[in-house]
Amino acid sequence: SAAMSACSKAAHWQAALVLLTSMRELRLQQDVISFNAAISACEKAGQWQHALQLLGQMPAAVLMPDLLSYNTTISSCRHCEGWAWAVELLREVCEVRMVPDVITFNATLGDLDAGEC
C-alpha cells in the first residue's frame, strides 16, 4: 500500500497499474485503498480512461467503490470527452445511495466547464 501511495503522489499511473495487477497475480489482498491510489495516479496523470476502467473493475474484485473512488474518477474526467462520464458517475453515486458531497459536485461542474472545448 505504501508503494501504491507513492505512485499516486508522483502520478506514476503505469507503475500503479502494474502494482495492482501484481497484487492480484500474487494473490495479495486488493482493497479499496489500493484501487483508490491507482485511480488517483491515473487522475493526476490525465489518464481518465484508465481511472474509469479501474472504477469498473472494483466490483469484479468484490470491492464496493466509496465516495473517494467516485470523486477521484469524476475529477479525472476533466477533458473534452470526459464530461459525459462525470455526469454519469454523479448519477451512479446517487443510484447506489451514496450522498454526494461538495467535492463530487465541484468536480462534476469543473468537468462540464472543461467539456466546452
mmCIF file of C-alpha atoms in Angstrom:
data_model
loop_
_atom_site.group_PDB
_atom_site.id
_atom_site.type_symbol
_atom_site.label_atom_id
_atom_site.label_comp_id
_atom_site.label_asym_id
_atom_site.label_seq_id
_atom_site.Cartn_x
_atom_site.Cartn_y
_atom_site.Cartn_z
ATOM 1 C CA SER A 1 0.000 0.000 0.000
ATOM 2 C CA ALA A 2 2.940 2.359 0.622
ATOM 3 C CA ALA A 3 4.272 1.690 -2.879
ATOM 4 C CA MET A 4 0.834 2.323 -4.356
ATOM 5 C CA SER A 5 0.545 5.564 -2.393
ATOM 6 C CA ALA A 6 3.955 6.691 -3.684
ATOM 7 C CA CYS A 7 2.834 6.003 -7.258
ATOM 8 C CA SER A 8 -0.288 8.036 -6.646
ATOM 9 C CA LYS A 9 1.576 11.036 -5.281
ATOM 10 C CA ALA A 10 4.037 11.003 -8.175
ATOM 11 C CA ALA A 11 1.348 10.407 -10.839
ATOM 12 C CA HIS A 12 3.122 7.201 -11.929
ATOM 13 C CA TRP A 13 -0.060 5.671 -13.265
ATOM 14 C CA GLN A 14 1.618 2.856 -15.215
ATOM 15 C CA ALA A 15 3.532 1.671 -12.147
ATOM 16 C CA ALA A 16 0.318 1.848 -10.106
ATOM 17 C CA LEU A 17 -1.474 -0.367 -12.646
ATOM 18 C CA VAL A 18 1.420 -2.850 -12.636
ATOM 19 C CA LEU A 19 1.363 -2.986 -8.830
ATOM 20 C CA LEU A 20 -2.396 -3.523 -8.748
ATOM 21 C CA THR A 21 -2.155 -6.315 -11.328
ATOM 22 C CA SER A 22 0.774 -7.876 -9.481
ATOM 23 C CA MET A 23 -1.215 -7.882 -6.260
ATOM 24 C CA ARG A 24 -3.949 -9.930 -7.946
ATOM 25 C CA GLU A 25 -1.457 -12.304 -9.594
ATOM 26 C CA LEU A 26 0.363 -12.859 -6.286
ATOM 27 C CA ARG A 27 -2.979 -13.385 -4.562
ATOM 28 C CA LEU A 28 -2.398 -10.410 -2.304
ATOM 29 C CA GLN A 29 -5.476 -8.671 -0.993
ATOM 30 C CA GLN A 30 -6.545 -5.811 -3.214
ATOM 31 C CA ASP A 31 -8.629 -3.312 -1.290
ATOM 32 C CA VAL A 32 -10.484 -0.067 -1.862
ATOM 33 C CA ILE A 33 -7.401 1.869 -0.727
ATOM 34 C CA SER A 34 -5.152 0.255 -3.346
ATOM 35 C CA PHE A 35 -7.712 0.883 -6.102
ATOM 36 C CA ASN A 36 -8.210 4.487 -4.958
ATOM 37 C CA ALA A 37 -4.460 5.079 -5.031
ATOM 38 C CA ALA A 38 -4.255 3.700 -8.582
ATOM 39 C CA ILE A 39 -7.257 5.806 -9.650
ATOM 40 C CA SER A 40 -5.583 8.845 -8.099
ATOM 41 C CA ALA A 41 -2.352 8.179 -10.017
ATOM 42 C CA CYS A 42 -4.360 7.996 -13.239
ATOM 43 C CA GLU A 43 -6.223 11.192 -12.348
ATOM 44 C CA LYS A 44 -3.009 13.100 -11.689
ATOM 45 C CA ALA A 45 -1.537 11.896 -14.991
ATOM 46 C CA GLY A 46 -4.641 12.803 -17.016
ATOM 47 C CA GLN A 47 -5.426 9.143 -17.722
ATOM 48 C CA TRP A 48 -9.193 9.390 -17.257
ATOM 49 C CA GLN A 49 -9.987 6.293 -19.353
ATOM 50 C CA HIS A 50 -7.805 4.167 -17.071
ATOM 51 C CA ALA A 51 -9.414 5.708 -13.983
ATOM 52 C CA LEU A 52 -12.838 4.725 -15.367
ATOM 53 C CA GLN A 53 -11.609 1.199 -16.064
ATOM 54 C CA LEU A 54 -10.289 0.809 -12.525
ATOM 55 C CA LEU A 55 -13.553 2.019 -11.022
ATOM 56 C CA GLY A 56 -15.374 -0.508 -13.206
ATOM 57 C CA GLN A 57 -13.060 -3.334 -12.099
ATOM 58 C CA MET A 58 -13.740 -2.864 -8.402
ATOM 59 C CA PRO A 59 -16.972 -4.917 -8.258
ATOM 60 C CA ALA A 60 -15.204 -7.823 -10.015
ATOM 61 C CA ALA A 61 -12.648 -7.702 -7.197
ATOM 62 C CA VAL A 62 -15.595 -7.879 -4.776
ATOM 63 C CA LEU A 63 -14.988 -4.295 -3.683
ATOM 64 C CA MET A 64 -17.538 -1.545 -3.316
ATOM 65 C CA PRO A 65 -16.234 1.816 -4.552
ATOM 66 C CA ASP A 66 -16.515 4.539 -1.919
ATOM 67 C CA LEU A 67 -17.160 8.241 -2.400
ATOM 68 C CA LEU A 68 -13.426 8.891 -2.760
ATOM 69 C CA SER A 69 -13.328 6.343 -5.616
ATOM 70 C CA TYR A 70 -16.091 8.221 -7.410
ATOM 71 C CA ASN A 71 -14.798 11.715 -6.630
ATOM 72 C CA THR A 72 -11.309 10.938 -7.905
ATOM 73 C CA THR A 73 -12.655 9.293 -11.042
ATOM 74 C CA ILE A 74 -15.008 12.225 -11.672
ATOM 75 C CA SER A 75 -12.069 14.605 -11.212
ATOM 76 C CA SER A 76 -10.088 12.639 -13.788
ATOM 77 C CA CYS A 77 -12.755 13.313 -16.440
ATOM 78 C CA ARG A 78 -11.855 16.978 -16.974
ATOM 79 C CA HIS A 79 -11.128 16.554 -20.663
ATOM 80 C CA CYS A 80 -13.319 17.293 -23.665
ATOM 81 C CA GLU A 81 -14.592 13.725 -23.943
ATOM 82 C CA GLY A 82 -14.817 13.015 -20.222
ATOM 83 C CA TRP A 83 -17.586 15.380 -19.116
ATOM 84 C CA ALA A 84 -20.386 12.960 -20.023
ATOM 85 C CA TRP A 85 -18.741 10.280 -17.894
ATOM 86 C CA ALA A 86 -18.582 12.712 -14.967
ATOM 87 C CA VAL A 87 -22.341 13.256 -15.188
ATOM 88 C CA GLU A 88 -22.920 9.508 -15.453
ATOM 89 C CA LEU A 89 -20.750 8.869 -12.382
ATOM 90 C CA LEU A 90 -22.650 11.516 -10.398
ATOM 91 C CA ARG A 91 -25.869 9.722 -11.331
ATOM 92 C CA GLU A 92 -24.332 6.416 -10.254
ATOM 93 C CA VAL A 93 -23.290 7.869 -6.884
ATOM 94 C CA CYS A 94 -26.917 8.750 -6.225
ATOM 95 C CA GLU A 95 -28.142 5.422 -7.608
ATOM 96 C CA VAL A 96 -26.038 3.420 -5.130
ATOM 97 C CA ARG A 97 -27.430 5.599 -2.346
ATOM 98 C CA MET A 98 -24.243 7.469 -1.533
ATOM 99 C CA VAL A 99 -24.538 11.092 -0.582
ATOM 100 C CA PRO A 100 -22.549 13.292 -2.975
ATOM 101 C CA ASP A 101 -20.511 15.964 -1.220
ATOM 102 C CA VAL A 102 -19.210 19.367 -2.280
ATOM 103 C CA ILE A 103 -16.171 17.684 -3.875
ATOM 104 C CA THR A 104 -18.445 15.495 -6.011
ATOM 105 C CA PHE A 105 -20.444 18.466 -7.266
ATOM 106 C CA ASN A 106 -17.426 20.740 -7.777
ATOM 107 C CA ALA A 107 -15.569 18.048 -9.722
ATOM 108 C CA THR A 108 -18.603 17.404 -11.920
ATOM 109 C CA LEU A 109 -19.153 21.112 -12.551
ATOM 110 C CA GLY A 110 -15.452 21.545 -13.359
ATOM 111 C CA ASP A 111 -15.690 18.688 -15.849
ATOM 112 C CA LEU A 112 -18.725 20.277 -17.511
ATOM 113 C CA ASP A 113 -16.842 23.559 -17.822
ATOM 114 C CA ALA A 114 -13.787 21.796 -19.269
ATOM 115 C CA GLY A 115 -16.015 19.900 -21.718
ATOM 116 C CA GLU A 116 -16.646 23.086 -23.661
ATOM 117 C CA CYS A 117 -13.542 22.791 -25.850
#
